[in-house]
PDB file of C-alpha atoms in Angstrom:
ATOM      1  CA  GLN A 104     -50.322  -2.603 -70.127  1.00 80.00           C
ATOM      2  CA  GLN A 105     -48.280  -4.623 -67.893  1.00 84.00           C
ATOM      3  CA  LYS A 106     -50.377  -3.161 -64.837  1.00 85.00           C
ATOM      4  CA  ILE A 107     -53.646  -4.201 -66.695  1.00 83.00           C
ATOM      5  CA  SER A 108     -52.338  -7.066 -67.497  1.00 84.00           C
ATOM      6  CA  GLN A 109     -51.566  -8.203 -63.780  1.00 85.00           C
ATOM      7  CA  LEU A 110     -54.868  -6.374 -62.276  1.00 83.00           C
ATOM      8  CA  GLU A 111     -57.095  -8.683 -65.129  1.00 84.00           C
ATOM      9  CA  GLU A 112     -55.024 -11.830 -63.738  1.00 86.00           C
ATOM     10  CA  LEU A 113     -56.114 -10.837 -60.363  1.00 85.00           C
ATOM     11  CA  LYS A 114     -59.861 -10.448 -61.493  1.00 80.00           C
ATOM     12  CA  ILE A 115     -60.030  -6.894 -59.638  1.00 74.00           C
ATOM     13  CA  GLU A 116     -62.980  -4.709 -61.042  1.00 75.00           C
ATOM     14  CA  SER A 117     -63.036  -6.172 -64.093  1.00 77.00           C
ATOM     15  CA  HIS A 118     -65.096  -3.702 -65.597  1.00 81.00           C
ATOM     16  CA  LYS A 119     -62.925  -0.991 -64.886  1.00 85.00           C
ATOM     17  CA  THR A 120     -60.030  -2.808 -65.743  1.00 84.00           C
ATOM     18  CA  GLY A 121     -61.499  -3.660 -68.858  1.00 85.00           C
ATOM     19  CA  GLU A 122     -62.717   0.283 -69.862  1.00 88.00           C
ATOM     20  CA  LEU A 123     -59.548   1.126 -69.280  1.00 88.00           C
ATOM     21  CA  ARG A 124     -57.928  -1.560 -71.628  1.00 86.00           C
ATOM     22  CA  LYS A 125     -59.712  -0.069 -74.299  1.00 87.00           C
ATOM     23  CA  ARG A 126     -58.397   3.302 -73.865  1.00 89.00           C
ATOM     24  CA  ILE A 127     -54.829   2.233 -73.782  1.00 86.00           C
ATOM     25  CA  GLU A 128     -55.130   0.125 -77.024  1.00 81.00           C
ATOM     26  CA  THR A 129     -56.894   2.938 -78.679  1.00 81.00           C
ATOM     27  CA  ALA A 130     -54.061   5.284 -77.450  1.00 82.00           C
ATOM     28  CA  LEU A 131     -51.576   3.128 -78.668  1.00 77.00           C
ATOM     29  CA  ASP A 132     -53.278   2.700 -82.229  1.00 73.00           C
ATOM     30  CA  ARG A 133     -52.999   6.366 -82.354  1.00 75.00           C
ATOM     31  CA  VAL A 134     -49.100   6.453 -81.617  1.00 74.00           C
ATOM     32  CA  VAL A 135     -48.238   3.793 -83.972  1.00 73.00           C
ATOM     33  CA  LYS A 136     -50.419   5.022 -86.624  1.00 78.00           C
ATOM     34  CA  GLU A 137     -52.250   1.754 -86.791  1.00 81.00           C
ATOM     35  CA  TYR A 138     -55.495   1.982 -88.116  1.00 82.00           C
ATOM     36  CA  LYS A 139     -58.257  -1.039 -87.781  1.00 82.00           C
ATOM     37  CA  LEU A 140     -60.935  -2.002 -90.233  1.00 84.00           C
ATOM     38  CA  SER A 141     -64.174  -3.656 -88.939  1.00 84.00           C
ATOM     39  CA  GLU A 142     -64.673  -4.571 -93.020  1.00 86.00           C
ATOM     40  CA  VAL A 143     -62.698  -4.061 -96.026  1.00 84.00           C
ATOM     41  CA  PRO A 144     -64.764  -2.112 -98.780  1.00 85.00           C
ATOM     42  CA  THR A 145     -65.124  -3.452-101.887  1.00 87.00           C
ATOM     43  CA  LEU A 146     -64.316  -1.917-105.022  1.00 87.00           C
ATOM     44  CA  THR A 147     -65.709  -4.438-107.531  1.00 88.00           C
ATOM     45  CA  ASP A 148     -66.895  -7.715-108.219  1.00 90.00           C
ATOM     46  CA  LEU A 149     -65.276  -9.400-111.070  1.00 92.00           C
ATOM     47  CA  THR A 150     -68.290 -12.148-111.374  1.00 92.00           C
ATOM     48  CA  LEU A 151     -70.316  -9.011-112.583  1.00 90.00           C
ATOM     49  CA  VAL A 152     -67.595  -8.201-115.530  1.00 92.00           C
ATOM     50  CA  GLY A 153     -66.912 -11.931-116.758  1.00 91.00           C
ATOM     51  CA  GLN A 154     -68.849 -15.679-115.086  1.00 91.00           C
ATOM     52  CA  GLY A 155     -66.928 -16.697-112.457  1.00 91.00           C
ATOM     53  CA  GLY A 156     -64.087 -14.145-112.932  1.00 91.00           C
ATOM     54  CA  ARG A 157     -61.295 -13.736-109.909  1.00 91.00           C
ATOM     55  CA  GLY A 158     -58.193 -11.503-109.544  1.00 93.00           C
ATOM     56  CA  ASP A 159     -54.851 -12.858-109.133  1.00 94.00           C
ATOM     57  CA  ILE A 160     -52.663 -10.463-110.193  1.00 95.00           C
ATOM     58  CA  LEU A 161     -53.069  -6.296-110.369  1.00 94.00           C
ATOM     59  CA  SER A 162     -51.478  -3.642-112.080  1.00 95.00           C
ATOM     60  CA  LEU A 163     -52.252   0.142-111.791  1.00 93.00           C
ATOM     61  CA  SER A 164     -51.835   2.513-114.468  1.00 90.00           C
ATOM     62  CA  GLY A 165     -53.096   6.244-113.516  1.00 88.00           C
ATOM     63  CA  LYS A 166     -56.969   5.247-112.502  1.00 90.00           C
ATOM     64  CA  TYR A 167     -57.168   2.176-114.666  1.00 92.00           C
ATOM     65  CA  LEU A 168     -56.764  -1.208-113.167  1.00 95.00           C
ATOM     66  CA  VAL A 169     -55.649  -3.999-115.147  1.00 96.00           C
ATOM     67  CA  ILE A 170     -56.464  -8.090-113.608  1.00 96.00           C
ATOM     68  CA  LEU A 171     -54.956 -11.018-114.791  1.00 96.00           C
ATOM     69  CA  ASP A 172     -57.008 -13.944-113.812  1.00 95.00           C
ATOM     70  CA  LYS A 173     -55.525 -17.470-114.584  1.00 92.00           C
ATOM     71  CA  SER A 174     -58.182 -19.313-113.895  1.00 90.00           C
ATOM     72  CA  GLN A 175     -60.170 -18.179-116.753  1.00 91.00           C
ATOM     73  CA  SER A 176     -57.574 -16.978-118.959  1.00 92.00           C
ATOM     74  CA  ARG A 177     -58.948 -13.672-118.883  1.00 94.00           C
ATOM     75  CA  VAL A 178     -57.439  -9.990-118.682  1.00 95.00           C
ATOM     76  CA  PHE A 179     -59.932  -7.434-117.369  1.00 95.00           C
ATOM     77  CA  GLY A 180     -59.701  -3.952-117.146  1.00 94.00           C
ATOM     78  CA  PHE A 181     -61.507  -1.741-114.444  1.00 93.00           C
ATOM     79  CA  ASP A 182     -61.593   2.161-114.464  1.00 92.00           C
ATOM     80  CA  ILE A 183     -61.280   2.845-110.761  1.00 91.00           C
ATOM     81  CA  THR A 184     -63.140   6.345-111.317  1.00 90.00           C
ATOM     82  CA  ARG A 185     -66.154   5.299-113.052  1.00 87.00           C
ATOM     83  CA  LYS A 186     -66.300   1.755-111.329  1.00 85.00           C
ATOM     84  CA  SER A 187     -66.662   0.233-114.661  1.00 88.00           C
ATOM     85  CA  GLY A 188     -65.099  -2.788-115.788  1.00 91.00           C
ATOM     86  CA  GLU A 189     -64.384  -4.935-119.375  1.00 93.00           C
ATOM     87  CA  ILE A 190     -62.634  -7.856-120.309  1.00 94.00           C
ATOM     88  CA  LEU A 191     -59.810  -6.799-122.726  1.00 94.00           C
ATOM     89  CA  ALA A 192     -58.871 -10.178-123.813  1.00 92.00           C
ATOM     90  CA  GLY A 193     -58.892 -13.838-123.253  1.00 90.00           C
ATOM     91  CA  GLY A 194     -59.376 -17.468-124.557  1.00 86.00           C
ATOM     92  CA  ASP A 195     -56.753 -20.341-125.167  1.00 84.00           C
ATOM     93  CA  SER A 196     -53.943 -18.162-126.255  1.00 77.00           C
ATOM     94  CA  PHE A 197     -53.504 -16.828-122.664  1.00 84.00           C
ATOM     95  CA  LYS A 198     -53.625 -20.541-120.749  1.00 83.00           C
ATOM     96  CA  GLN A 199     -49.872 -19.757-120.043  1.00 86.00           C
ATOM     97  CA  ALA A 200     -50.632 -16.489-118.933  1.00 90.00           C
ATOM     98  CA  LYS A 201     -47.850 -15.896-115.579  1.00 92.00           C
ATOM     99  CA  LEU A 202     -47.414 -12.163-115.130  1.00 96.00           C
ATOM    100  CA  LEU A 203     -48.960  -8.902-115.836  1.00 96.00           C
ATOM    101  CA  THR A 204     -48.010  -5.164-116.021  1.00 97.00           C
ATOM    102  CA  SER A 205     -49.173  -1.974-117.462  1.00 95.00           C
ATOM    103  CA  GLY A 206     -48.813   0.972-119.084  1.00 91.00           C
ATOM    104  CA  ASP A 207     -50.416   4.164-120.163  1.00 89.00           C
ATOM    105  CA  SER A 208     -52.229   3.050-122.663  1.00 91.00           C
ATOM    106  CA  SER A 209     -51.771  -0.618-122.880  1.00 93.00           C
ATOM    107  CA  ALA A 210     -50.767  -4.016-120.682  1.00 95.00           C
ATOM    108  CA  PHE A 211     -48.115  -6.577-120.894  1.00 96.00           C
ATOM    109  CA  LEU A 212     -48.419  -9.869-120.454  1.00 95.00           C
ATOM    110  CA  LEU A 213     -45.758 -12.535-120.035  1.00 95.00           C
ATOM    111  CA  GLU A 214     -47.112 -15.763-121.476  1.00 90.00           C
ATOM    112  CA  GLU A 215     -45.697 -19.050-123.543  1.00 86.00           C
ATOM    113  CA  LYS A 216     -44.667 -17.298-126.230  1.00 87.00           C
ATOM    114  CA  GLY A 217     -43.090 -14.022-124.625  1.00 92.00           C
ATOM    115  CA  VAL A 218     -44.384 -10.627-123.623  1.00 95.00           C
ATOM    116  CA  ALA A 219     -47.851  -9.570-125.320  1.00 94.00           C
ATOM    117  CA  GLN A 220     -49.332  -6.096-125.403  1.00 94.00           C
ATOM    118  CA  ILE A 221     -52.988  -5.512-125.130  1.00 94.00           C
ATOM    119  CA  GLY A 222     -54.193  -2.026-125.980  1.00 93.00           C
ATOM    120  CA  PHE A 223     -56.813  -0.345-123.371  1.00 91.00           C
ATOM    121  CA  GLY A 224     -59.174   1.360-125.372  1.00 87.00           C
ATOM    122  CA  SER A 225     -58.803  -1.187-128.725  1.00 89.00           C
ATOM    123  CA  LYS A 226     -58.537  -4.021-126.920  1.00 91.00           C
ATOM    124  CA  GLN A 227     -55.876  -5.021-129.736  1.00 91.00           C
ATOM    125  CA  VAL A 228     -53.404  -8.055-128.625  1.00 91.00           C
ATOM    126  CA  GLN A 229     -49.684  -7.939-129.718  1.00 91.00           C
ATOM    127  CA  LYS A 230     -48.114 -11.290-129.867  1.00 88.00           C
ATOM    128  CA  SER A 231     -44.526 -11.661-129.155  1.00 85.00           C
ATOM    129  CA  LYS A 232     -43.628  -8.014-128.409  1.00 90.00           C
ATOM    130  CA  ILE A 233     -40.745  -9.593-126.580  1.00 94.00           C
ATOM    131  CA  GLU A 234     -39.593 -13.298-128.121  1.00 94.00           C
ATOM    132  CA  PRO A 235     -38.682 -15.926-125.248  1.00 93.00           C
ATOM    133  CA  ASP A 236     -35.324 -15.921-124.415  1.00 94.00           C
ATOM    134  CA  PRO A 237     -33.249 -19.240-123.776  1.00 94.00           C
ATOM    135  CA  ALA A 238     -31.208 -17.076-121.078  1.00 94.00           C
ATOM    136  CA  TRP A 239     -34.257 -16.652-118.766  1.00 96.00           C
ATOM    137  CA  GLY A 240     -34.192 -18.299-115.869  1.00 95.00           C
ATOM    138  CA  GLU A 241     -37.591 -18.322-113.365  1.00 95.00           C
ATOM    139  CA  ILE A 242     -38.983 -14.702-113.993  1.00 96.00           C
ATOM    140  CA  ILE A 243     -41.311 -14.097-111.274  1.00 96.00           C
ATOM    141  CA  ALA A 244     -41.909 -10.080-111.785  1.00 96.00           C
ATOM    142  CA  ILE A 245     -42.754  -8.194-115.169  1.00 97.00           C
ATOM    143  CA  LYS A 246     -42.668  -4.157-114.629  1.00 97.00           C
ATOM    144  CA  ASN A 247     -43.157  -1.178-116.353  1.00 95.00           C
ATOM    145  CA  TYR A 248     -41.613   1.859-115.715  1.00 95.00           C
ATOM    146  CA  GLY A 249     -41.191   5.078-118.143  1.00 92.00           C
ATOM    147  CA  GLY A 250     -41.664   2.822-121.315  1.00 93.00           C
ATOM    148  CA  ASN A 251     -39.158   0.592-120.344  1.00 96.00           C
ATOM    149  CA  LEU A 252     -39.808  -3.012-119.451  1.00 97.00           C
ATOM    150  CA  TYR A 253     -37.952  -4.648-116.601  1.00 97.00           C
ATOM    151  CA  LEU A 254     -38.292  -8.704-115.689  1.00 97.00           C
ATOM    152  CA  LEU A 255     -37.261  -9.781-112.484  1.00 97.00           C
ATOM    153  CA  ASP A 256     -35.531 -13.461-113.215  1.00 97.00           C
ATOM    154  CA  LYS A 257     -34.960 -15.266-109.474  1.00 94.00           C
ATOM    155  CA  GLY A 258     -33.474 -18.169-111.233  1.00 94.00           C
ATOM    156  CA  LYS A 259     -30.523 -16.032-112.766  1.00 95.00           C
ATOM    157  CA  ASN A 260     -30.217 -13.460-109.892  1.00 95.00           C
ATOM    158  CA  ALA A 261     -30.598 -10.831-112.695  1.00 96.00           C
ATOM    159  CA  ILE A 262     -33.101  -7.855-113.420  1.00 97.00           C
ATOM    160  CA  TRP A 263     -33.630  -7.901-117.368  1.00 97.00           C
ATOM    161  CA  ARG A 264     -34.361  -4.529-119.102  1.00 97.00           C
ATOM    162  CA  TYR A 265     -35.584  -4.289-122.553  1.00 97.00           C
ATOM    163  CA  GLN A 266     -35.775  -0.579-123.555  1.00 96.00           C
ATOM    164  CA  GLY A 267     -38.960   0.560-125.568  1.00 93.00           C
ATOM    165  CA  THR A 268     -38.436   1.850-129.150  1.00 91.00           C
ATOM    166  CA  GLU A 269     -40.816   2.797-131.997  1.00 86.00           C
ATOM    167  CA  ALA A 270     -40.653  -0.393-132.889  1.00 84.00           C
ATOM    168  CA  GLY A 271     -41.218  -2.173-129.715  1.00 90.00           C
ATOM    169  CA  PHE A 272     -38.461  -3.287-127.489  1.00 95.00           C
ATOM    170  CA  GLY A 273     -34.541  -3.508-127.698  1.00 95.00           C
ATOM    171  CA  SER A 274     -32.512  -6.401-126.744  1.00 95.00           C
ATOM    172  CA  ARG A 275     -32.164  -7.557-123.395  1.00 96.00           C
ATOM    173  CA  GLN A 276     -29.695  -5.957-121.225  1.00 96.00           C
ATOM    174  CA  SER A 277     -28.655  -6.603-117.461  1.00 96.00           C
ATOM    175  CA  TRP A 278     -30.139  -3.670-115.684  1.00 96.00           C
ATOM    176  CA  PHE A 279     -27.563  -4.419-112.571  1.00 96.00           C
ATOM    177  CA  VAL A 280     -24.064  -2.551-112.918  1.00 94.00           C
ATOM    178  CA  SER A 281     -21.005  -4.672-113.682  1.00 92.00           C
ATOM    179  CA  GLY A 282     -20.114  -6.723-110.578  1.00 91.00           C
ATOM    180  CA  ILE A 283     -23.339  -6.614-109.048  1.00 90.00           C
ATOM    181  CA  SER A 284     -24.917 -10.094-108.560  1.00 87.00           C
ATOM    182  CA  PRO A 285     -27.389 -10.061-105.620  1.00 92.00           C
ATOM    183  CA  ASN A 286     -28.926 -13.055-104.581  1.00 94.00           C
ATOM    184  CA  LEU A 287     -32.092 -12.919-105.369  1.00 95.00           C
ATOM    185  CA  SER A 288     -33.528 -16.407-104.519  1.00 94.00           C
ATOM    186  CA  ALA A 289     -35.922 -15.006-101.499  1.00 96.00           C
ATOM    187  CA  VAL A 290     -37.627 -12.638-103.580  1.00 97.00           C
ATOM    188  CA  VAL A 291     -41.485 -12.385-103.560  1.00 96.00           C
ATOM    189  CA  SER A 292     -42.325  -9.170-105.445  1.00 97.00           C
ATOM    190  CA  ALA A 293     -40.861  -6.400-106.947  1.00 97.00           C
ATOM    191  CA  ALA A 294     -41.810  -2.215-107.730  1.00 97.00           C
ATOM    192  CA  VAL A 295     -40.171   0.203-109.701  1.00 96.00           C
ATOM    193  CA  ASP A 296     -40.301   4.435-109.418  1.00 94.00           C
ATOM    194  CA  GLY A 297     -37.041   4.949-110.803  1.00 91.00           C
ATOM    195  CA  SER A 298     -35.119   2.599-108.491  1.00 96.00           C
ATOM    196  CA  ILE A 299     -36.328  -0.726-107.903  1.00 97.00           C
ATOM    197  CA  TRP A 300     -37.329  -2.230-104.816  1.00 97.00           C
ATOM    198  CA  LEU A 301     -37.407  -6.058-103.943  1.00 97.00           C
ATOM    199  CA  LEU A 302     -39.284  -7.700-100.927  1.00 97.00           C
ATOM    200  CA  THR A 303     -37.791 -10.963 -99.737  1.00 96.00           C
ATOM    201  CA  GLY A 304     -40.330 -13.421 -97.839  1.00 95.00           C
ATOM    202  CA  GLU A 305     -38.587 -13.183 -94.452  1.00 94.00           C
ATOM    203  CA  GLY A 306     -39.312  -9.306 -94.933  1.00 93.00           C
ATOM    204  CA  LYS A 307     -36.019  -7.792 -95.967  1.00 94.00           C
ATOM    205  CA  ILE A 308     -36.248  -4.969 -98.500  1.00 96.00           C
ATOM    206  CA  LEU A 309     -33.813  -4.344-101.007  1.00 96.00           C
ATOM    207  CA  GLN A 310     -33.238  -0.955-103.005  1.00 96.00           C
ATOM    208  CA  PHE A 311     -31.326  -0.646-105.942  1.00 96.00           C
ATOM    209  CA  THR A 312     -30.806   2.846-107.627  1.00 96.00           C
ATOM    210  CA  GLN A 313     -29.440   3.006-111.396  1.00 94.00           C
ATOM    211  CA  GLY A 314     -28.308  -0.963-111.034  1.00 95.00           C
ATOM    212  CA  ALA A 315     -26.561  -0.776-107.775  1.00 95.00           C
ATOM    213  CA  PRO A 316     -27.440  -1.265-104.164  1.00 94.00           C
ATOM    214  CA  ALA A 317     -28.569   1.450-101.855  1.00 94.00           C
ATOM    215  CA  ALA A 318     -28.818   1.852 -98.201  1.00 89.00           C
ATOM    216  CA  PHE A 319     -32.286   1.141 -97.324  1.00 88.00           C
ATOM    217  CA  GLY A 320     -33.728  -0.157 -93.637  1.00 84.00           C
ATOM    218  CA  ALA A 321     -37.281  -0.373 -92.054  1.00 84.00           C
ATOM    219  CA  ALA A 322     -37.608   1.260 -88.916  1.00 81.00           C
ATOM    220  CA  GLY A 323     -40.506   1.939 -86.361  1.00 78.00           C
ATOM    221  CA  LEU A 324     -42.502  -1.555 -86.795  1.00 85.00           C
ATOM    222  CA  ASP A 325     -43.884  -2.639 -83.559  1.00 80.00           C
ATOM    223  CA  LYS A 326     -43.670  -6.173 -84.719  1.00 87.00           C
ATOM    224  CA  PRO A 327     -41.255  -7.353 -87.710  1.00 92.00           C
ATOM    225  CA  PHE A 328     -42.849  -8.539 -90.851  1.00 95.00           C
ATOM    226  CA  LEU A 329     -44.686 -12.201 -91.173  1.00 95.00           C
ATOM    227  CA  ASN A 330     -45.204 -13.462 -94.531  1.00 96.00           C
ATOM    228  CA  PRO A 331     -44.963 -10.499 -96.897  1.00 97.00           C
ATOM    229  CA  SER A 332     -46.101 -11.119-100.200  1.00 96.00           C
ATOM    230  CA  ILE A 333     -46.110  -7.636-102.154  1.00 96.00           C
ATOM    231  CA  ILE A 334     -44.260  -4.538-102.273  1.00 97.00           C
ATOM    232  CA  TYR A 335     -46.069  -1.619-104.127  1.00 96.00           C
ATOM    233  CA  THR A 336     -45.028   2.146-105.055  1.00 95.00           C
ATOM    234  CA  ASP A 337     -44.844   3.965-108.388  1.00 92.00           C
ATOM    235  CA  SER A 338     -42.912   7.409-109.382  1.00 90.00           C
ATOM    236  CA  GLU A 339     -46.478   9.507-107.818  1.00 91.00           C
ATOM    237  CA  LEU A 340     -45.770   8.069-104.296  1.00 93.00           C
ATOM    238  CA  ASP A 341     -43.624   8.640-101.527  1.00 93.00           C
ATOM    239  CA  ASN A 342     -44.440   5.704 -99.656  1.00 95.00           C
ATOM    240  CA  LEU A 343     -43.964   2.595 -99.910  1.00 96.00           C
ATOM    241  CA  TYR A 344     -46.704  -0.013 -99.288  1.00 97.00           C
ATOM    242  CA  ILE A 345     -45.992  -3.823 -98.133  1.00 97.00           C
ATOM    243  CA  LEU A 346     -48.698  -6.487 -97.902  1.00 97.00           C
ATOM    244  CA  ASP A 347     -47.986  -8.099 -94.569  1.00 97.00           C
ATOM    245  CA  LYS A 348     -50.306 -11.484 -94.547  1.00 95.00           C
ATOM    246  CA  GLY A 349     -48.918 -13.203 -91.754  1.00 96.00           C
ATOM    247  CA  ASN A 350     -49.914 -10.086 -89.693  1.00 94.00           C
ATOM    248  CA  ASN A 351     -53.068  -9.307 -91.372  1.00 93.00           C
ATOM    249  CA  ARG A 352     -51.807  -5.476 -91.990  1.00 93.00           C
ATOM    250  CA  ILE A 353     -50.896  -3.377 -94.850  1.00 95.00           C
ATOM    251  CA  VAL A 354     -47.471  -1.433 -93.671  1.00 95.00           C
ATOM    252  CA  VAL A 355     -46.647   2.194 -94.891  1.00 94.00           C
ATOM    253  CA  LEU A 356     -43.471   3.115 -94.851  1.00 93.00           C
ATOM    254  CA  ALA A 357     -41.859   6.639 -95.780  1.00 88.00           C
TER     255      ALA A 357
END
């Protein structure tokens, strides 16, 4: 690369240096396992499911994608195998909806009156599955794992665990073990696969297992994260996926 840059500055045999530049870039892409897309394929157009439809938050459960449309106070359901979508719920009662997660057969929505549950097939809405709690600070993520709900509370530097029961959910519990109180002020996204993974706006990835921190570090990146916004994994995946918006890329970490 350095030699080619020198030749380009001297404008020596520019057509040959241009061809060599392309060959080097192609080889580098293979070395760093970077794949460039000329376009991003469209999975669906939400405006065809509901007028003015848009997606603010996505949650995938198996082959079923649940999408929160904050502007229209609606929740869409989308079967990614059949490529068919529908409106699961909506209306004035969802105007304060903030966050979304999904389980095997239903979605869970954090809104003004707590956590509501929406059945995929029945479209039945059950309000106040979890009541608003004065102990909550700033909840920035809600995740479902193993039938339990986890609320990431950035304001209180806590992760609240609500254990699933036959009647609904149990009372609030701190997921971190005694004596563990990490600073979550910079966290922007979370993922759960047994461990809980947290992503900060500076690009740090924090792993917690059984309520305690675990050692983890990202290696092999050709350039550091820039304004990363989402981290994703689940119990079926071996990798972490990070949406690195500042670098226009998705980073995959083993």
